[in-house]
Coordinates of C-alpha atoms in Angstrom, one line a residue:
X1 CA -28.7 16.1 -99.3
X2 CA -31.5 16.4 -96.8
X3 CA -34.4 13.9 -97.2
X4 CA -36.8 16.6 -98.6
X5 CA -34.3 18.2 -101.0
X6 CA -34.8 18.0 -104.7
X7 CA -32.8 18.6 -107.8
X8 CA -35.1 19.3 -110.7
X9 CA -32.5 20.5 -113.2
X10 CA -30.1 18.5 -115.3
X11 CA -26.4 18.5 -114.5
X12 CA -24.2 21.5 -115.2
X13 CA -23.9 22.1 -118.9
X14 CA -27.1 20.1 -119.7
X15 CA -30.0 22.1 -118.3
X16 CA -33.3 22.1 -120.0
X17 CA -37.0 21.8 -119.2
X18 CA -38.7 18.4 -119.7
X19 CA -41.7 20.4 -120.9
X20 CA -40.0 21.7 -124.0
X21 CA -41.6 21.4 -127.4
X22 CA -41.6 17.9 -128.9
X23 CA -39.3 18.9 -131.8
X24 CA -36.7 20.2 -129.3
X25 CA -37.0 17.2 -127.1
X26 CA -36.5 14.9 -130.1
X27 CA -33.4 16.8 -131.1
X28 CA -32.0 16.4 -127.5
X29 CA -32.9 12.8 -127.5
X30 CA -31.0 11.9 -130.7
X31 CA -28.0 14.2 -130.3
X32 CA -24.7 13.5 -128.4
X33 CA -21.6 15.5 -128.5
X34 CA -18.7 14.0 -130.5
X35 CA -15.8 12.3 -128.8
X36 CA -13.2 15.1 -128.4
X37 CA -10.0 14.3 -130.2
X38 CA -9.4 11.6 -132.8
X39 CA -6.4 9.9 -131.0
X40 CA -8.1 8.8 -127.8
X41 CA -8.6 10.5 -124.5
X42 CA -7.0 10.0 -121.1
X43 CA -8.8 11.3 -118.1
X44 CA -6.2 11.6 -115.3
X45 CA -6.1 12.5 -111.7
X46 CA -9.6 11.8 -110.4
X47 CA -10.6 9.6 -107.5
X48 CA -11.6 6.6 -109.6
X49 CA -14.0 3.9 -108.5
X50 CA -12.8 0.5 -109.8
X51 CA -14.0 -3.0 -109.0
X52 CA -11.1 -3.2 -106.6
X53 CA -12.0 0.0 -104.7
X54 CA -11.3 3.7 -104.9
X55 CA -8.0 4.7 -106.5
X56 CA -6.7 8.2 -105.8
X57 CA -5.2 9.9 -108.9
X58 CA -6.7 7.3 -111.2
X59 CA -6.5 7.1 -115.0
X60 CA -9.1 6.0 -117.5
X61 CA -8.2 5.7 -121.2
X62 CA -10.9 6.0 -123.9
X63 CA -10.2 4.8 -127.4
X64 CA -13.2 5.1 -129.7
X65 CA -16.2 3.5 -127.9
X66 CA -14.2 1.5 -125.5
X67 CA -12.1 1.8 -122.4
X68 CA -8.6 0.5 -123.1
X69 CA -5.5 -0.3 -120.9
X70 CA -3.0 1.6 -123.0
X71 CA -3.3 5.1 -124.4
X72 CA -3.1 5.4 -128.2
X73 CA -0.2 7.4 -129.5
X74 CA -0.9 11.2 -129.3
X75 CA -3.9 10.7 -127.0
X76 CA -5.3 13.8 -125.5
X77 CA -4.6 13.9 -121.7
X78 CA -7.1 15.9 -119.6
X79 CA -6.4 16.6 -115.9
X80 CA -9.6 15.9 -113.9
X81 CA -8.0 16.2 -110.4
X82 CA -10.5 17.1 -107.7
X83 CA -13.3 15.0 -109.4
X84 CA -14.7 11.5 -109.1
X85 CA -14.7 9.1 -112.1
X86 CA -17.4 6.4 -111.9
X87 CA -19.0 3.9 -114.3
X88 CA -22.3 4.8 -115.9
X89 CA -25.4 3.9 -114.0
X90 CA -27.6 0.9 -114.9
X91 CA -31.3 1.3 -114.0
X92 CA -33.3 -1.9 -114.2
X93 CA -36.6 -0.4 -113.1
X94 CA -37.7 2.8 -114.8
X95 CA -41.1 3.9 -116.2
X96 CA -40.1 7.2 -118.0
X97 CA -38.9 10.7 -117.6
X98 CA -38.9 14.1 -119.3
X99 CA -42.6 14.0 -119.6
X100 CA -42.5 10.7 -121.5
X101 CA -43.9 7.3 -120.5
X102 CA -42.3 4.0 -121.5
X103 CA -45.7 2.4 -121.1
X104 CA -47.6 4.4 -123.7
X105 CA -45.2 6.7 -125.5
X106 CA -44.2 6.7 -129.1
X107 CA -40.7 5.9 -130.1
X108 CA -39.8 9.6 -130.1
X109 CA -41.3 10.1 -126.7
X110 CA -39.5 7.0 -125.2
X111 CA -36.2 8.3 -126.6
X112 CA -36.9 11.6 -124.9
X113 CA -37.4 9.8 -121.6
X114 CA -34.3 7.7 -122.1
X115 CA -32.2 10.8 -122.9
X116 CA -33.5 12.6 -119.8
X117 CA -32.1 9.9 -117.6
X118 CA -28.8 9.8 -119.6
X119 CA -28.4 13.5 -118.7
X120 CA -28.4 12.3 -115.0
X121 CA -25.9 9.5 -115.6
X122 CA -28.0 6.5 -116.5
X123 CA -26.2 5.1 -119.5
X124 CA -28.0 1.7 -119.5
X125 CA -31.7 1.5 -118.9
X126 CA -34.4 -1.2 -118.8
X127 CA -37.8 0.3 -119.8
X128 CA -40.6 -0.7 -117.4
X129 CA -44.3 -0.9 -118.2
X130 CA -47.2 -0.7 -115.8
X131 CA -50.4 -2.7 -115.7
X132 CA -52.6 -2.4 -118.7
X133 CA -54.7 -4.5 -121.1
X134 CA -52.7 -7.5 -122.3
X135 CA -52.9 -6.5 -126.0
X136 CA -51.8 -2.9 -125.1
X137 CA -48.8 -4.3 -123.2
X138 CA -47.9 -6.7 -126.1
X139 CA -48.0 -3.8 -128.6
X140 CA -45.8 -1.6 -126.4
X141 CA -43.4 -4.5 -125.9
X142 CA -43.0 -4.7 -129.6
X143 CA -42.2 -1.0 -129.9
X144 CA -39.7 -1.2 -126.9
X145 CA -38.1 -4.3 -128.5
X146 CA -37.3 -2.2 -131.6
X147 CA -35.5 0.3 -129.4
X148 CA -33.6 -2.5 -127.7
X149 CA -32.5 -3.8 -131.0
X150 CA -31.2 -0.3 -131.8
X151 CA -29.2 -0.3 -128.6
X152 CA -31.2 2.6 -127.0
X153 CA -32.5 0.5 -124.1
X154 CA -31.3 -2.7 -122.5
X155 CA -34.6 -4.5 -122.5
X156 CA -38.2 -4.6 -121.1
X157 CA -39.5 -5.0 -117.6
X158 CA -43.2 -5.9 -117.2
X159 CA -44.4 -4.7 -113.8
X160 CA -48.0 -6.0 -113.8
X161 CA -50.6 -7.0 -114.5
X162 CA -49.7 -10.2 -112.6
X163 CA -49.8 -8.6 -109.1
X164 CA -51.9 -8.7 -106.0
X165 CA -54.9 -6.4 -105.7
X166 CA -54.0 -6.2 -102.0
X167 CA -50.7 -4.5 -102.8
X168 CA -51.5 -2.9 -106.2
X169 CA -49.9 0.5 -105.4
X170 CA -50.3 2.7 -108.5
X171 CA -51.7 0.0 -110.7
X172 CA -55.3 -0.2 -112.0
X173 CA -57.1 -2.9 -110.0
X174 CA -59.6 -3.5 -112.8
X175 CA -56.8 -4.7 -115.1
X176 CA -55.0 -7.0 -112.7
X177 CA -55.0 -10.7 -113.4
X178 CA -53.5 -13.9 -112.0
X179 CA -50.2 -14.9 -113.6
X180 CA -51.3 -17.5 -116.1
X181 CA -48.1 -19.0 -117.7
X182 CA -49.7 -18.7 -121.1
X183 CA -50.2 -15.0 -120.7
X184 CA -46.8 -14.5 -119.2
X185 CA -45.4 -16.3 -122.3
X186 CA -47.4 -13.9 -124.6
X187 CA -45.6 -10.9 -123.1
X188 CA -42.2 -12.6 -123.4
X189 CA -42.8 -13.4 -127.0
X190 CA -44.0 -9.9 -127.7
X191 CA -40.7 -8.5 -126.5
X192 CA -38.8 -10.7 -129.1
X193 CA -36.0 -11.8 -126.9
X194 CA -35.7 -8.4 -125.0
X195 CA -37.9 -9.2 -122.0
X196 CA -35.5 -8.9 -119.1
X197 CA -37.8 -9.1 -116.0
X198 CA -41.4 -9.7 -115.0
X199 CA -42.7 -8.6 -111.6
X200 CA -45.3 -11.1 -110.1
X201 CA -47.2 -11.7 -107.0
X202 CA -46.0 -15.3 -106.9
X203 CA -48.5 -16.4 -104.3
X204 CA -51.4 -16.0 -106.8
X205 CA -52.7 -19.0 -108.8
X206 CA -50.2 -19.8 -111.5
X207 CA -47.4 -17.8 -109.8
X208 CA -44.9 -20.6 -109.2
X209 CA -45.5 -22.1 -112.6
X210 CA -44.9 -18.7 -114.1
X211 CA -41.7 -18.2 -112.2
X212 CA -40.4 -21.6 -113.6
X213 CA -41.4 -20.5 -117.1
X214 CA -39.5 -17.2 -116.8
X215 CA -36.4 -19.0 -115.4
X216 CA -36.5 -21.5 -118.3
X217 CA -36.6 -18.6 -120.8
X218 CA -33.8 -16.6 -119.1
X219 CA -36.1 -13.9 -117.9
X220 CA -35.8 -12.5 -114.4
X221 CA -38.7 -13.4 -112.1
X222 CA -39.1 -10.6 -109.6
X223 CA -41.2 -10.9 -106.4
X224 CA -43.2 -7.7 -106.0
X225 CA -46.6 -6.1 -105.4
X226 CA -47.2 -9.2 -103.3
X227 CA -49.1 -10.3 -100.2
X228 CA -47.0 -13.5 -99.9
X229 CA -46.1 -15.1 -96.6
X230 CA -42.5 -15.9 -95.7
X231 CA -43.0 -19.6 -96.7
X232 CA -44.6 -18.7 -100.1
X233 CA -41.7 -16.4 -100.9
X234 CA -39.2 -19.1 -100.1
X235 CA -41.1 -21.4 -102.5
X236 CA -40.9 -18.7 -105.2
X237 CA -37.2 -18.2 -104.7
X238 CA -36.6 -22.0 -104.9
X239 CA -38.6 -22.0 -108.2
X240 CA -36.3 -19.4 -109.7
X241 CA -37.2 -15.9 -108.5
X242 CA -34.1 -13.8 -108.2
X243 CA -35.2 -10.2 -107.6
X244 CA -37.2 -8.3 -105.0
X245 CA -39.1 -5.5 -106.7
X246 CA -38.6 -2.3 -104.7
X247 CA -38.0 -4.1 -101.4
X248 CA -40.2 -2.9 -98.5
X249 CA -42.7 -1.2 -100.8
X250 CA -45.9 -2.9 -102.0
X251 CA -45.5 -5.9 -99.7
X252 CA -46.3 -6.8 -96.1
X253 CA -44.1 -5.2 -93.4
X254 CA -41.5 -7.2 -91.6
X255 CA -43.0 -8.8 -88.5
X256 CA -41.5 -10.8 -85.7
X257 CA -44.1 -13.5 -85.9
X258 CA -45.0 -13.2 -89.5
X259 CA -41.8 -12.1 -91.2
X260 CA -43.4 -12.1 -94.7
X261 CA -41.5 -11.7 -97.9
X262 CA -39.0 -9.1 -96.7
X263 CA -37.1 -11.6 -94.5
X264 CA -37.1 -14.3 -97.1
X265 CA -35.8 -12.0 -99.8
X266 CA -33.1 -10.4 -97.6
X267 CA -31.7 -13.7 -96.3
X268 CA -31.3 -15.6 -99.6
X269 CA -28.0 -15.1 -101.4
X270 CA -29.7 -15.8 -104.8
X271 CA -31.8 -12.6 -104.6
X272 CA -30.9 -9.1 -105.6
X273 CA -33.0 -6.5 -103.8
X274 CA -34.1 -3.2 -105.5
X275 CA -34.1 -0.1 -103.4
X276 CA -35.6 3.4 -104.2
X277 CA -33.3 5.8 -102.4
X278 CA -35.2 9.0 -102.7
X279 CA -35.9 9.8 -99.1
X280 CA -39.6 9.1 -99.6
X281 CA -39.9 5.4 -100.3
X282 CA -37.5 4.3 -97.6
X283 CA -36.4 5.4 -94.1
X284 CA -32.6 5.5 -93.9
X285 CA -32.8 2.7 -91.3
X286 CA -34.5 0.5 -93.8
X287 CA -31.8 1.1 -96.3
X288 CA -29.1 0.3 -93.8
X289 CA -31.0 -2.9 -92.8
X290 CA -31.1 -4.0 -96.4
X291 CA -27.4 -3.4 -97.0
X292 CA -26.5 -5.1 -93.7
X293 CA -28.4 -8.3 -94.4
X294 CA -28.1 -8.5 -98.2
X295 CA -24.6 -7.1 -98.4
X296 CA -23.3 -4.6 -100.9
X297 CA -23.2 -7.2 -103.7
X298 CA -27.0 -7.9 -103.7
X299 CA -28.4 -4.4 -103.7
X300 CA -29.5 -2.5 -106.9
X301 CA -30.6 1.1 -106.6
X302 CA -33.4 1.9 -109.0
X303 CA -35.5 5.0 -109.8
X304 CA -38.9 3.4 -110.4
X305 CA -39.2 6.8 -112.2
X306 CA -42.4 7.9 -113.9
X307 CA -42.6 10.5 -116.6
X308 CA -42.3 13.4 -114.2
X309 CA -38.7 12.6 -113.5
X310 CA -36.5 15.4 -114.8
X311 CA -39.6 17.7 -114.9
X312 CA -41.6 19.6 -112.3
X313 CA -44.7 19.4 -110.2
X314 CA -48.1 18.9 -111.8
X315 CA -50.5 16.3 -113.2
X316 CA -49.3 13.3 -115.1
X317 CA -50.5 9.9 -116.2
X318 CA -49.0 6.6 -115.0
X319 CA -50.6 4.0 -117.3
X320 CA -54.3 4.8 -117.1
X321 CA -54.1 6.5 -113.7
X322 CA -53.8 10.2 -113.0
X323 CA -50.9 11.3 -110.8
X324 CA -50.2 14.5 -108.9
X325 CA -46.6 15.5 -108.3
X326 CA -46.1 17.9 -105.3
X327 CA -42.7 18.8 -104.0
X328 CA -41.2 16.1 -106.2
X329 CA -43.4 13.3 -104.7
X330 CA -45.7 11.5 -107.1
X331 CA -49.1 10.2 -105.7
X332 CA -52.3 8.9 -107.3
X333 CA -54.9 11.6 -107.5
X334 CA -57.5 9.0 -106.4
X335 CA -56.4 7.3 -103.1
X336 CA -53.1 9.0 -102.6
X337 CA -50.8 6.0 -103.0
X338 CA -47.2 6.7 -103.9
X339 CA -47.0 6.4 -107.7
X340 CA -43.4 5.6 -108.7
X341 CA -40.9 8.4 -108.2
X342 CA -39.3 11.4 -109.8
X343 CA -35.9 10.1 -108.9
X344 CA -32.8 10.2 -111.1
X345 CA -29.8 8.0 -110.2
X346 CA -27.4 10.8 -109.7
X347 CA -29.6 12.0 -106.8
X348 CA -29.7 8.4 -105.5
X349 CA -25.9 8.3 -105.4
X350 CA -25.5 11.6 -103.8
X351 CA -28.0 10.8 -101.1
X352 CA -26.4 7.4 -100.5
X353 CA -23.0 8.9 -99.8
X354 CA -23.9 12.2 -98.2
X355 CA -27.0 11.3 -96.2
X356 CA -26.9 7.5 -95.7
X357 CA -23.1 7.6 -95.4
X358 CA -22.5 4.5 -97.5
X359 CA -19.0 3.8 -98.7
X360 CA -18.7 5.2 -102.2
X361 CA -17.7 1.9 -103.6
X362 CA -20.8 0.2 -102.2
X363 CA -23.1 2.9 -103.5
X364 CA -21.5 2.7 -107.0
X365 CA -21.8 -1.1 -107.0
X366 CA -25.5 -0.8 -106.3
X367 CA -25.8 1.7 -109.2
X368 CA -23.6 0.0 -111.8
X369 CA -22.0 -3.4 -111.3
X370 CA -24.8 -5.2 -109.4
X371 CA -27.6 -4.4 -111.9
X372 CA -25.2 -5.0 -114.8
X373 CA -24.5 -8.5 -113.5
X374 CA -28.1 -9.2 -113.0
X375 CA -28.9 -8.3 -116.6
X376 CA -26.0 -10.4 -117.9
X377 CA -24.3 -7.3 -119.2
X378 CA -21.3 -7.1 -116.9
X379 CA -18.9 -8.0 -119.7
X380 CA -19.8 -4.8 -121.4
X381 CA -20.9 -2.2 -118.8
X382 CA -21.0 -1.7 -115.0
X383 CA -17.3 -0.9 -114.3
X384 CA -14.3 1.0 -115.6
X385 CA -12.3 -1.8 -117.0
X386 CA -10.4 -2.2 -120.3
X387 CA -12.6 -3.8 -123.0
X388 CA -15.8 -2.4 -121.7
X389 CA -18.0 0.3 -123.2
X390 CA -16.7 3.8 -122.4
X391 CA -19.7 4.6 -120.2
X392 CA -18.4 6.9 -117.5
X393 CA -19.4 9.8 -115.3
X394 CA -17.4 12.7 -113.9
X395 CA -18.6 14.3 -110.6
X396 CA -17.2 17.1 -108.5
X397 CA -15.9 16.6 -105.0
X398 CA -19.5 17.0 -103.6
X399 CA -20.9 14.3 -105.9
X400 CA -22.6 16.7 -108.3
X401 CA -22.7 15.3 -111.8
X402 CA -20.6 17.2 -114.2
X403 CA -20.1 14.9 -117.2
X404 CA -21.7 11.9 -118.8
X405 CA -20.0 9.8 -121.5
X406 CA -21.8 6.9 -123.3
X407 CA -20.0 4.6 -125.7
X408 CA -17.2 7.1 -126.0
X409 CA -19.4 10.1 -126.8
X410 CA -20.2 12.9 -124.4
X411 CA -23.8 13.2 -123.6
X412 CA -23.0 15.9 -121.0
X413 CA -19.7 17.6 -121.7
X414 CA -17.9 18.6 -118.5
X415 CA -17.2 22.4 -118.2
X416 CA -13.4 22.0 -118.4
X417 CA -11.3 24.2 -120.6
X418 CA -9.3 21.3 -122.0
X419 CA -12.5 19.5 -123.1
X420 CA -14.1 22.6 -124.5
X421 CA -11.1 23.2 -126.6
X422 CA -11.0 19.5 -127.8
X423 CA -14.7 19.6 -128.7
X424 CA -14.1 22.7 -130.9
X425 CA -11.4 20.8 -132.7
X426 CA -13.4 17.6 -133.2

């Protein structure tokens, strides 16, 4: 896919406008197709991406909600030769989609956003907030934690307000504040055990203490929206920071005399680097640089999507700020800064393998296994292995998404005669 190409529609068999009426959106958000057949399902013949690499003519068995090693008696066998089978995508940095914002939406709206990304292959999603008043963030964290308890999202990521005004991007400068550990703790507590990550400018007063607090509570401290030096970033990593929030974006550029945070984050094996692979946020050479220095085990592709993802051009809100989306690129109306993205992870995969020419197994690791490990969920999701949730994707030979299964139920039913027949019988 060329750098300026866009895919605004859902995958084949799942098309629909993100601007539909609220009732229809809610119905889509809470409905999945039943698992075809009551005796298990065997998907056979596809090129299958496993932790050990790509297997031609692979075989994945689904029994109930899980992947199993052995097919149940009388399991339905479906030939998917000519396709790819991949694990479901895991997005650790996502602000919304389908016209819905995770920062300000109701439960119904948030589910609409979550479902929009499921239609594009994201079966595990961490909901990200943007800078706002602390009480507003705490209230929203409480709502998001309820959805995490229901299994709809994998947790909460607070991006702001503890970020640098020098690198604020699409965050309201008036609402920014230094990372006071007591206030960081307030957000953690509001999420009731579901806070997964906090992005901080760790060079600000209280930054290092806040990193230590997050590490003590098992919450990922992410370096981002930062004006830190190389040395300050090294100090943050030594204190417990383990993620680079959208590496290269909203931080000083890499310099030969002042390497800044990018060099420190790339060189340290303890750090996972987020990349937004949409053709706008990163030049292909920057992506290759990150993969070369961090290696394929330390890269996580993210969307950083805002509520226009899965929708069309127009005016939107990102937190309290107005955003204009033109040709699929979101920018602040005031100032013109890039304001998140309209990316979905199926597009990130397709670009990675067709434009960036990454090995398929490396791209899939960045979309599934690496973020799953980071979240501590790799025992359940992130790869096609027996015992894990039956979260899997079916793509055609050109890496166009055709089917999405989550926990053994089809979210997007592939347009295959055998599956259509099985669904009718279910």
